[in-house]
Amino acid sequence: MRKIAIVGSPNVGKSVLFNNLTGSYATVSNYPGTTVEVSRGKARIGEEEFEVIDTPGMYSLLCITEEEMVARKILWDEKPAVILHVIDGKNLERMLPLTLQFLEAGLSVVLVLNIMDEAERQGIKIDSQRLEKELAIPVVEAVSTTGKGMDVLRGRIEEYARIKP
Ligand SMILES: Nc1nc2c(ncn2[C@@H]2O[C@H](COP(=O)(O)OP(=O)(O)OP(=O)(O)O)[C@@H](O)[C@H]2O)c(=O)[nH]1
Ligand SMILES: [Mg+2]
């Protein structure tokens, strides 16, 4: 079964997004040799069933904390077909450098601009189409607490997984 890894900084809504994609059934276990918990579930997207992995929050691929080391090991060892980089739409500038690290590492990234409800309330506007062109990856706006953007995200994952065998 191909894998989808959800990655990003702490507190950006990765786990809420994970629950949206996988529904209620998930297994939680300590990553081998660590005290870091990793949740795994399944999601049917289009015709394909994926294993979805909710990784611990990371600020950088240059790992410092045990959580970051686990997140990086998951990316390296489990070779997910797609990674969802979830960022807080209120802090685009601070969070995009990690997207670039993932792209430089050759990973297949879909960028999820999450928490767009708060971003909009603060008057923050993001030209996600332009971002999509400049990064040359799918960019999806979402509010994972209400499920907004989830259908679009599923569609984009499906397209992307088709061209990334
Ligand atoms: N307003 C708003 N709040 C959100 C959204 N997504 C998540 N949250 C809230 O943000 C907080 C953190 O969500 P989590 O899903 O636990 O974040 P996480 O990225 O898994 O955090 P770590 O596991 O610590 O790395 C929770 O209180 C969520 O309810 C969103 O789209 N809008
Ligand atoms: Mg989490």
mmCIF file of C-alpha atoms and ligand atoms in Angstrom:
data_model
loop_
_atom_site.group_PDB
_atom_site.id
_atom_site.type_symbol
_atom_site.label_atom_id
_atom_site.label_comp_id
_atom_site.label_asym_id
_atom_site.label_seq_id
_atom_site.Cartn_x
_atom_site.Cartn_y
_atom_site.Cartn_z
ATOM 1 C CA MET A 1 0.000 0.000 0.000
ATOM 2 C CA ARG A 2 1.359 3.425 -0.898
ATOM 3 C CA LYS A 3 1.767 5.967 1.863
ATOM 4 C CA ILE A 4 0.871 9.585 2.505
ATOM 5 C CA ALA A 5 2.817 11.388 5.250
ATOM 6 C CA ILE A 6 1.429 14.500 6.912
ATOM 7 C CA VAL A 7 4.289 16.769 7.938
ATOM 8 C CA GLY A 8 4.856 20.281 9.231
ATOM 9 C CA SER A 9 5.573 22.455 12.231
ATOM 10 C CA PRO A 10 3.914 21.768 15.575
ATOM 11 C CA ASN A 11 0.356 23.024 16.092
ATOM 12 C CA VAL A 12 -0.649 23.653 12.476
ATOM 13 C CA GLY A 13 -3.529 21.159 12.387
ATOM 14 C CA LYS A 14 -1.780 18.004 11.119
ATOM 15 C CA SER A 15 -3.690 15.700 13.451
ATOM 16 C CA VAL A 16 -7.073 17.285 12.682
ATOM 17 C CA LEU A 17 -6.307 16.861 8.985
ATOM 18 C CA PHE A 18 -5.226 13.262 9.634
ATOM 19 C CA ASN A 19 -8.597 12.558 11.296
ATOM 20 C CA ASN A 20 -10.421 14.132 8.360
ATOM 21 C CA LEU A 21 -8.626 11.951 5.853
ATOM 22 C CA THR A 22 -8.691 8.692 7.751
ATOM 23 C CA GLY A 23 -12.020 8.811 9.610
ATOM 24 C CA SER A 24 -12.199 7.345 13.062
ATOM 25 C CA TYR A 25 -9.930 4.311 12.874
ATOM 26 C CA ALA A 26 -6.269 4.875 13.661
ATOM 27 C CA THR A 27 -3.504 2.975 15.399
ATOM 28 C CA VAL A 28 -1.109 4.834 17.639
ATOM 29 C CA SER A 29 2.278 3.398 18.514
ATOM 30 C CA ASN A 30 5.667 4.522 19.688
ATOM 31 C CA TYR A 31 8.127 4.867 16.865
ATOM 32 C CA PRO A 32 10.621 1.992 17.364
ATOM 33 C CA GLY A 33 13.315 2.862 19.872
ATOM 34 C CA THR A 34 11.711 6.175 20.856
ATOM 35 C CA THR A 35 8.976 7.586 23.063
ATOM 36 C CA VAL A 36 7.484 9.486 20.115
ATOM 37 C CA GLU A 37 3.934 8.514 19.183
ATOM 38 C CA VAL A 38 2.981 8.095 15.552
ATOM 39 C CA SER A 39 -0.606 7.606 14.328
ATOM 40 C CA ARG A 40 -1.399 5.569 11.261
ATOM 41 C CA GLY A 41 -4.686 5.164 9.454
ATOM 42 C CA LYS A 42 -6.070 4.475 6.027
ATOM 43 C CA ALA A 43 -7.706 6.713 3.469
ATOM 44 C CA ARG A 44 -9.415 5.800 0.243
ATOM 45 C CA ILE A 45 -8.672 8.464 -2.310
ATOM 46 C CA GLY A 46 -10.200 7.880 -5.703
ATOM 47 C CA GLU A 47 -9.696 4.210 -6.445
ATOM 48 C CA GLU A 48 -6.691 3.770 -4.217
ATOM 49 C CA GLU A 49 -6.295 3.045 -0.529
ATOM 50 C CA PHE A 50 -3.340 4.735 1.148
ATOM 51 C CA GLU A 51 -1.742 4.356 4.527
ATOM 52 C CA VAL A 52 -1.708 7.812 6.122
ATOM 53 C CA ILE A 53 0.943 8.686 8.685
ATOM 54 C CA ASP A 54 0.593 11.614 11.103
ATOM 55 C CA THR A 55 4.166 12.661 11.869
ATOM 56 C CA PRO A 56 5.353 14.652 14.895
ATOM 57 C CA GLY A 57 5.836 18.389 14.406
ATOM 58 C CA MET A 58 9.157 19.461 12.857
ATOM 59 C CA TYR A 59 10.723 22.857 12.187
ATOM 60 C CA SER A 60 13.525 21.628 9.973
ATOM 61 C CA LEU A 61 14.913 18.573 8.239
ATOM 62 C CA LEU A 62 18.173 19.235 10.099
ATOM 63 C CA CYS A 63 16.896 17.355 13.071
ATOM 64 C CA ILE A 64 17.429 18.476 16.626
ATOM 65 C CA THR A 65 14.609 17.014 18.691
ATOM 66 C CA GLU A 66 13.633 13.353 18.891
ATOM 67 C CA GLU A 67 10.280 14.292 17.270
ATOM 68 C CA GLU A 68 12.069 15.837 14.297
ATOM 69 C CA MET A 69 14.316 12.806 13.958
ATOM 70 C CA VAL A 70 11.296 10.511 13.834
ATOM 71 C CA ALA A 71 9.530 12.711 11.281
ATOM 72 C CA ARG A 72 12.642 12.694 9.106
ATOM 73 C CA LYS A 73 13.148 8.942 9.439
ATOM 74 C CA ILE A 74 9.565 8.370 8.318
ATOM 75 C CA LEU A 75 10.213 10.431 5.178
ATOM 76 C CA TRP A 76 13.495 8.672 4.417
ATOM 77 C CA ASP A 77 12.661 5.088 5.358
ATOM 78 C CA GLU A 78 8.995 4.775 4.448
ATOM 79 C CA LYS A 79 9.224 6.655 1.149
ATOM 80 C CA PRO A 80 5.697 8.081 1.095
ATOM 81 C CA ALA A 81 4.273 8.573 -2.401
ATOM 82 C CA VAL A 82 2.933 11.973 -1.355
ATOM 83 C CA ILE A 83 3.733 14.223 1.555
ATOM 84 C CA LEU A 84 1.232 16.816 2.739
ATOM 85 C CA HIS A 85 3.114 19.788 4.118
ATOM 86 C CA VAL A 86 0.593 21.475 6.391
ATOM 87 C CA ILE A 87 1.299 25.093 7.228
ATOM 88 C CA ASP A 88 -0.465 27.815 9.173
ATOM 89 C CA GLY A 89 -1.818 30.264 6.586
ATOM 90 C CA LYS A 90 -1.158 33.112 9.034
ATOM 91 C CA ASN A 91 2.578 32.414 8.962
ATOM 92 C CA LEU A 92 3.321 31.677 5.340
ATOM 93 C CA GLU A 93 6.718 33.358 5.234
ATOM 94 C CA ARG A 94 7.963 31.619 8.324
ATOM 95 C CA MET A 95 6.803 28.215 7.126
ATOM 96 C CA LEU A 96 7.698 28.158 3.423
ATOM 97 C CA PRO A 97 11.424 27.478 4.015
ATOM 98 C CA LEU A 98 10.520 23.977 5.210
ATOM 99 C CA THR A 99 8.511 23.422 2.006
ATOM 100 C CA LEU A 100 11.667 24.319 0.080
ATOM 101 C CA GLN A 101 13.702 21.869 2.164
ATOM 102 C CA PHE A 102 11.253 19.100 1.264
ATOM 103 C CA LEU A 103 11.396 20.018 -2.422
ATOM 104 C CA GLU A 104 15.191 20.133 -2.396
ATOM 105 C CA ALA A 105 15.163 16.667 -0.847
ATOM 106 C CA GLY A 106 13.203 15.493 -3.881
ATOM 107 C CA LEU A 107 9.973 14.744 -2.014
ATOM 108 C CA SER A 108 6.557 14.888 -3.702
ATOM 109 C CA VAL A 109 4.899 17.695 -1.791
ATOM 110 C CA VAL A 110 1.338 18.971 -1.701
ATOM 111 C CA LEU A 111 1.236 22.250 0.234
ATOM 112 C CA VAL A 112 -1.789 22.675 2.505
ATOM 113 C CA LEU A 113 -2.474 26.260 3.599
ATOM 114 C CA ASN A 114 -4.429 25.464 6.740
ATOM 115 C CA ILE A 115 -6.145 27.647 9.363
ATOM 116 C CA MET A 116 -7.346 29.900 6.528
ATOM 117 C CA ASP A 117 -10.377 30.905 8.658
ATOM 118 C CA GLU A 118 -8.110 32.762 11.084
ATOM 119 C CA ALA A 119 -5.900 34.057 8.292
ATOM 120 C CA GLU A 120 -8.939 35.566 6.534
ATOM 121 C CA ARG A 121 -10.185 37.061 9.783
ATOM 122 C CA GLN A 122 -6.818 38.790 10.114
ATOM 123 C CA GLY A 123 -7.155 40.137 6.583
ATOM 124 C CA ILE A 124 -4.354 37.959 5.231
ATOM 125 C CA LYS A 125 -4.773 37.197 1.535
ATOM 126 C CA ILE A 126 -2.728 34.506 -0.166
ATOM 127 C CA ASP A 127 -2.492 34.149 -3.927
ATOM 128 C CA SER A 128 -2.407 30.381 -3.827
ATOM 129 C CA GLN A 129 -2.549 30.028 -7.609
ATOM 130 C CA ARG A 130 0.590 32.065 -7.976
ATOM 131 C CA LEU A 131 2.253 30.113 -5.190
ATOM 132 C CA GLU A 132 1.290 26.937 -7.010
ATOM 133 C CA LYS A 133 2.900 28.201 -10.234
ATOM 134 C CA GLU A 134 6.082 29.369 -8.528
ATOM 135 C CA LEU A 135 6.598 26.236 -6.473
ATOM 136 C CA ALA A 136 5.291 23.933 -9.239
ATOM 137 C CA ILE A 137 3.374 21.819 -6.727
ATOM 138 C CA PRO A 138 -0.323 21.634 -5.783
ATOM 139 C CA VAL A 139 -1.351 24.249 -3.202
ATOM 140 C CA VAL A 140 -4.663 23.802 -1.388
ATOM 141 C CA GLU A 141 -6.360 26.166 1.065
ATOM 142 C CA ALA A 142 -8.070 24.453 3.993
ATOM 143 C CA VAL A 143 -9.795 24.819 7.337
ATOM 144 C CA SER A 144 -9.285 21.365 8.750
ATOM 145 C CA THR A 145 -11.506 21.964 11.790
ATOM 146 C CA THR A 146 -14.565 22.477 9.537
ATOM 147 C CA GLY A 147 -13.477 20.192 6.714
ATOM 148 C CA LYS A 148 -13.299 23.067 4.240
ATOM 149 C CA GLY A 149 -10.981 22.259 1.337
ATOM 150 C CA MET A 150 -10.879 18.514 2.059
ATOM 151 C CA ASP A 151 -12.633 17.498 -1.163
ATOM 152 C CA VAL A 152 -10.289 19.664 -3.198
ATOM 153 C CA LEU A 153 -7.323 18.212 -1.300
ATOM 154 C CA ARG A 154 -8.427 14.656 -2.013
ATOM 155 C CA GLY A 155 -8.779 15.495 -5.697
ATOM 156 C CA ARG A 156 -5.316 17.030 -5.824
ATOM 157 C CA ILE A 157 -3.740 14.070 -4.010
ATOM 158 C CA GLU A 158 -5.408 11.717 -6.481
ATOM 159 C CA GLU A 159 -4.048 13.646 -9.488
ATOM 160 C CA TYR A 160 -0.615 13.937 -7.960
ATOM 161 C CA ALA A 161 -0.359 10.283 -6.943
ATOM 162 C CA ARG A 162 -1.286 9.309 -10.494
ATOM 163 C CA ILE A 163 1.661 11.185 -12.010
ATOM 164 C CA LYS A 164 4.106 10.137 -9.258
ATOM 165 C CA PRO A 165 4.226 6.358 -9.604
HETATM 166 N N1 LIG B 1 -9.156 27.954 13.534
HETATM 167 C C1 LIG B 1 -8.587 26.808 13.149
HETATM 168 N N2 LIG B 1 -8.013 26.020 14.073
HETATM 169 C C2 LIG B 1 -7.455 24.870 13.655
HETATM 170 C C3 LIG B 1 -7.462 24.471 12.300
HETATM 171 N N3 LIG B 1 -6.825 23.271 12.196
HETATM 172 C C4 LIG B 1 -6.437 22.944 13.441
HETATM 173 N N4 LIG B 1 -6.810 23.896 14.332
HETATM 174 C C5 LIG B 1 -6.566 23.889 15.785
HETATM 175 O O1 LIG B 1 -5.164 23.961 15.989
HETATM 176 C C6 LIG B 1 -4.779 23.208 17.136
HETATM 177 C C7 LIG B 1 -3.682 22.221 16.803
HETATM 178 O O2 LIG B 1 -4.188 21.197 15.967
HETATM 179 P P1 LIG B 1 -3.448 19.780 15.839
HETATM 180 O O3 LIG B 1 -4.131 19.022 14.745
HETATM 181 O O4 LIG B 1 -3.323 19.137 17.150
HETATM 182 O O5 LIG B 1 -2.004 20.270 15.372
HETATM 183 P P2 LIG B 1 -0.733 19.365 15.019
HETATM 184 O O6 LIG B 1 -0.114 19.980 13.818
HETATM 185 O O7 LIG B 1 -1.114 17.934 14.938
HETATM 186 O O8 LIG B 1 0.236 19.638 16.269
HETATM 187 P P3 LIG B 1 1.468 18.695 16.782
HETATM 188 O O9 LIG B 1 0.996 17.265 16.789
HETATM 189 O O10 LIG B 1 1.753 19.235 18.137
HETATM 190 O O11 LIG B 1 2.607 18.908 15.848
HETATM 191 C C8 LIG B 1 -6.058 22.550 17.648
HETATM 192 O O12 LIG B 1 -6.560 23.309 18.703
HETATM 193 C C9 LIG B 1 -6.976 22.593 16.441
HETATM 194 O O13 LIG B 1 -8.340 22.612 16.797
HETATM 195 C C10 LIG B 1 -8.088 25.346 11.334
HETATM 196 O O14 LIG B 1 -8.121 25.093 10.124
HETATM 197 N N5 LIG B 1 -8.628 26.485 11.829
HETATM 198 MG MG MG B 2 -0.483 16.263 15.980
#
